[in-house]
XYZ file of C-alpha atoms in Angstrom:
334
model
C 81.278 129.265 104.864
C 79.546 126.237 106.330
C 78.858 126.455 110.072
C 79.001 123.096 111.871
C 77.529 122.917 115.360
C 79.512 120.409 117.400
C 79.669 118.901 120.861
C 82.784 117.601 122.596
C 81.666 114.648 124.700
C 84.490 113.982 127.136
C 86.791 116.750 128.317
C 89.774 114.892 129.665
C 93.182 115.009 128.028
C 91.969 114.304 124.487
C 88.859 116.481 124.707
C 90.955 119.397 125.882
C 93.405 118.635 123.069
C 90.519 118.905 120.601
C 89.584 122.308 122.027
C 93.179 123.536 121.718
C 93.487 122.269 118.146
C 90.174 123.874 117.104
C 91.397 127.181 118.537
C 94.824 126.889 116.891
C 93.411 125.873 113.494
C 90.413 128.195 113.322
C 91.885 130.223 110.451
C 92.871 127.068 108.572
C 89.365 125.662 108.936
C 87.870 128.921 107.732
C 90.054 128.766 104.610
C 88.602 125.309 103.995
C 85.130 126.831 104.242
C 84.413 125.302 107.648
C 83.338 127.120 110.811
C 83.179 124.784 113.824
C 80.923 126.184 116.544
C 81.164 124.097 119.732
C 77.813 124.386 121.457
C 78.393 121.884 124.273
C 81.292 120.427 126.226
C 80.735 117.550 128.635
C 82.875 116.021 131.357
C 82.158 113.513 134.132
C 80.376 116.101 136.301
C 78.124 117.758 133.753
C 78.082 120.023 130.728
C 78.667 123.578 129.577
C 76.154 124.603 126.918
C 75.711 127.667 124.734
C 73.784 127.180 121.517
C 75.403 130.333 120.137
C 78.865 128.801 120.633
C 81.065 128.324 123.696
C 84.289 130.198 124.317
C 86.755 127.290 124.211
C 89.546 129.293 125.835
C 87.236 129.928 128.771
C 86.252 126.239 128.902
C 89.902 125.221 129.147
C 90.589 127.811 131.850
C 87.545 126.798 133.900
C 88.452 123.113 133.590
C 91.995 123.840 134.818
C 90.742 125.958 137.722
C 87.703 123.996 138.899
C 88.257 120.504 137.500
C 85.004 120.653 135.547
C 83.419 122.765 132.825
C 79.914 122.028 134.063
C 77.586 124.987 134.385
C 74.821 122.409 134.062
C 75.799 119.792 136.686
C 74.547 116.303 135.955
C 73.826 116.960 132.285
C 75.439 113.996 130.538
C 76.809 113.598 127.063
C 73.750 111.510 126.225
C 71.525 114.372 127.386
C 73.413 116.761 125.090
C 73.044 114.398 122.124
C 69.351 113.811 122.762
C 68.284 117.332 123.674
C 70.407 119.841 121.780
C 70.285 120.393 118.040
C 73.744 120.066 116.454
C 75.526 118.398 113.543
C 78.631 116.691 114.910
C 79.439 114.667 118.028
C 83.153 114.526 118.874
C 83.113 111.456 121.133
C 86.255 111.296 123.260
C 85.099 109.654 126.474
C 87.379 107.041 128.110
C 87.584 103.659 126.402
C 85.819 100.654 127.872
C 86.968 97.618 125.916
C 84.676 95.235 127.825
C 81.245 96.836 127.306
C 81.844 99.843 125.043
C 80.898 102.090 127.976
C 79.284 105.497 127.555
C 80.913 105.826 124.165
C 78.800 103.046 122.660
C 75.593 104.533 124.088
C 76.552 108.009 122.863
C 77.378 106.846 119.333
C 74.144 104.896 118.967
C 72.154 107.930 120.137
C 74.059 110.288 117.839
C 73.276 108.209 114.762
C 69.635 107.818 115.769
C 69.469 111.627 115.919
C 71.222 111.818 112.530
C 74.395 113.403 113.907
C 77.852 112.751 112.453
C 80.432 111.183 114.786
C 84.197 111.581 114.959
C 85.859 109.599 117.722
C 89.081 108.436 119.350
C 87.201 105.895 121.475
C 88.230 102.410 120.369
C 86.056 100.385 122.774
C 82.742 100.687 120.893
C 84.410 99.943 117.554
C 86.312 96.932 118.888
C 83.020 95.432 120.088
C 80.292 96.700 117.753
C 81.972 97.912 114.570
C 79.484 96.391 112.141
C 76.467 97.588 114.109
C 77.758 101.152 114.384
C 78.793 101.490 110.752
C 75.434 100.098 109.626
C 73.557 102.465 111.960
C 75.527 105.426 110.623
C 74.800 104.394 107.030
C 71.084 103.838 107.673
C 70.773 107.354 109.112
C 72.911 109.081 106.478
C 75.621 109.971 108.996
C 79.365 110.279 108.624
C 81.407 108.105 110.992
C 85.154 108.713 111.261
C 87.593 107.080 113.672
C 91.185 107.564 112.475
C 92.233 108.528 116.015
C 91.245 105.117 117.423
C 94.353 103.476 115.941
C 97.844 104.897 116.219
C 97.031 108.376 117.531
C 98.692 110.779 115.104
C 99.683 107.958 112.730
C 97.289 108.046 109.721
C 96.835 104.310 109.230
C 93.149 103.865 108.395
C 92.831 106.754 105.955
C 96.160 105.847 104.358
C 95.035 102.319 103.575
C 91.465 103.149 102.556
C 92.158 106.312 100.567
C 95.859 106.914 99.945
C 96.492 103.326 98.838
C 93.325 102.852 96.813
C 93.857 100.253 94.091
C 96.299 98.238 96.167
C 95.195 94.970 97.700
C 96.219 94.915 101.362
C 97.655 91.483 102.087
C 98.625 91.967 105.727
C 99.244 94.604 108.370
C 101.550 94.245 111.331
C 102.906 96.807 113.711
C 103.516 98.365 117.076
C 100.273 99.967 118.225
C 100.962 100.607 121.905
C 103.525 103.177 122.975
C 103.505 102.082 126.618
C 104.639 98.551 125.780
C 107.227 99.851 123.332
C 108.604 102.233 125.953
C 108.856 99.468 128.557
C 110.676 97.059 126.225
C 113.024 99.817 125.017
C 113.916 100.938 128.535
C 114.352 97.392 129.846
C 117.130 96.846 127.344
C 118.684 100.312 127.711
C 118.764 100.178 131.512
C 119.402 96.431 131.839
C 116.399 96.348 134.157
C 113.538 93.970 134.749
C 109.928 94.471 133.733
C 108.579 95.560 137.122
C 111.203 98.285 137.583
C 110.567 99.878 134.195
C 106.802 99.557 134.604
C 107.078 101.598 137.817
C 109.111 104.200 135.920
C 106.510 104.338 133.153
C 103.684 104.841 135.665
C 105.649 107.583 137.450
C 106.216 109.388 134.130
C 102.551 109.076 133.145
C 103.398 106.879 130.158
C 101.557 103.951 131.744
C 98.288 104.059 133.670
C 98.242 103.217 137.371
C 96.530 99.997 136.237
C 98.440 99.190 133.016
C 96.617 95.913 132.294
C 95.045 97.076 129.011
C 98.468 97.999 127.676
C 100.828 95.316 128.942
C 98.462 92.376 128.385
C 98.010 93.416 124.755
C 94.310 94.293 125.117
C 94.755 97.831 123.777
C 96.678 96.539 120.749
C 94.057 93.843 120.182
C 91.289 96.452 120.079
C 93.179 98.465 117.488
C 93.852 95.571 115.135
C 90.182 94.571 115.342
C 89.261 98.064 114.124
C 91.794 97.799 111.291
C 90.596 94.331 110.344
C 87.009 95.519 110.094
C 87.633 98.939 108.565
C 90.271 97.968 106.004
C 89.744 94.270 105.316
C 85.965 94.288 105.671
C 86.038 91.587 108.330
C 83.491 91.182 111.114
C 85.765 90.658 114.112
C 85.609 91.484 117.803
C 88.344 91.491 120.407
C 87.416 87.902 121.309
C 88.769 86.823 117.906
C 92.337 87.950 118.684
C 94.974 85.463 119.808
C 96.763 87.528 122.454
C 99.924 87.428 124.581
C 101.279 90.439 126.482
C 104.762 91.503 127.546
C 104.653 90.789 131.291
C 106.887 87.711 131.025
C 109.591 89.310 128.879
C 112.920 89.498 130.729
C 116.009 91.616 130.247
C 117.928 88.406 129.536
C 115.593 87.635 126.620
C 116.137 91.118 125.214
C 119.904 90.812 125.597
C 119.969 87.411 123.919
C 117.946 88.813 121.013
C 120.325 91.758 120.680
C 123.287 89.402 120.300
C 121.642 87.989 117.186
C 120.869 91.446 115.797
C 117.213 91.479 116.844
C 114.926 93.132 119.339
C 111.610 92.139 120.907
C 108.489 94.153 120.144
C 104.804 93.660 120.904
C 103.381 93.145 117.409
C 99.761 93.201 116.388
C 99.123 91.438 113.078
C 96.216 91.015 110.676
C 96.413 88.477 107.860
C 94.134 88.373 104.836
C 93.038 84.863 105.840
C 91.255 86.395 108.848
C 93.727 85.550 111.608
C 94.433 88.274 114.174
C 97.208 88.086 116.761
C 99.057 90.142 119.345
C 102.306 88.784 120.750
C 105.949 89.655 121.477
C 107.991 88.954 118.343
C 111.572 89.221 117.196
C 112.231 92.173 114.889
C 115.620 92.685 113.170
C 117.468 95.793 114.353
C 117.208 98.333 111.553
C 113.858 97.041 110.318
C 111.232 99.816 109.966
C 109.301 98.271 112.873
C 112.332 98.500 115.146
C 111.273 101.862 116.590
C 112.079 102.879 120.145
C 110.436 104.729 122.999
C 106.735 105.502 122.726
C 106.630 105.502 118.924
C 104.132 103.408 116.974
C 104.739 101.881 113.550
C 102.647 99.951 111.044
C 103.963 97.865 108.163
C 101.448 97.354 105.353
C 102.060 94.622 102.768
C 100.420 95.320 99.408
C 100.272 93.614 96.036
C 101.317 96.658 93.973
C 103.402 98.908 96.233
C 105.088 96.172 98.219
C 105.744 96.972 101.872
C 104.919 100.455 103.144
C 105.690 101.478 106.730
C 104.347 104.486 108.580
C 105.682 105.667 111.950
C 104.372 108.244 114.370
C 103.305 109.169 117.865
C 100.657 106.740 119.023
C 99.306 108.927 121.802
C 99.244 112.453 123.172
C 96.313 114.810 123.487
C 97.244 117.219 120.696
C 98.552 114.464 118.414
C 95.330 112.464 118.753
C 93.277 115.640 118.373
C 95.131 116.242 115.115
C 93.697 113.004 113.736
C 90.251 114.063 114.905
C 90.679 117.400 113.122
C 91.717 115.590 109.936
C 88.538 113.512 110.065
C 86.377 116.596 110.623
C 87.929 118.321 107.612
C 87.479 115.221 105.449
C 83.750 115.188 106.221
C 82.877 118.819 105.731
C 85.382 119.899 103.087
C 84.109 117.143 100.803
C 80.489 118.001 101.495
């Protein structure tokens, strides 16, 4: 049995999902020869640390009761990475698509300290993918990020591992559940954009400030990661031609429906290096014509033709499931 000392940096929805999944899958991990011992959990107010292993059930209960796990107030994720000996950093702090935020700082520090990183944080990868992957390689570290694109939908690992031997010619898909929900509900309810956006915010499907989602910024970040990880490109979010959904009307959706089509926000990567995010017409019945908060990716290959994968693009446990998959892929193989 290999014991892996890990930290969970960020204990919001996804970080708590990781804790729940590690508890639920402890026996499964043990059968794979892996014992994950979480020695630190960090949130915005500080950290809980026990180098012998934290009680994750207690961490979740304390977080629910007090709003923080911190028994060491002010101790940041960076402090944990720099000061405490461990093997794996699970980096799940909030995404900052403009600067990379704390996530970028944490990942750089982790690699410099020769720690593996598994993350759901797309901001650092959308801005500094080449730098981070090179830094991980130079320091002999594993770097996994399936959860940055599509939540529970296994897009990156599918294309890099499951479809080995195929040449990927293009990828296009729905990578933002909030936008897909809004467009679906606009047509169902015969309502305008602003009304359904309010509904989505009230239900917690959209953030109070939904700009990242509805302007296509979130989708752009995800296709940049795919372009770099799968196609070997060197792109940043500035390379994406982007249009959001804020100007889509119910009338446009209704007119599309009359011709057997629907409107979806589609992110697309072409082998020639062009990246785009824009509302596009999709035939009803096409694999990309999914409704609600679902995500879908259509992968065009030279050998297998078109392959489409669909799944939940968000959710704390669903995203944590992708993180768990990455952890297993690192330590089961090694």
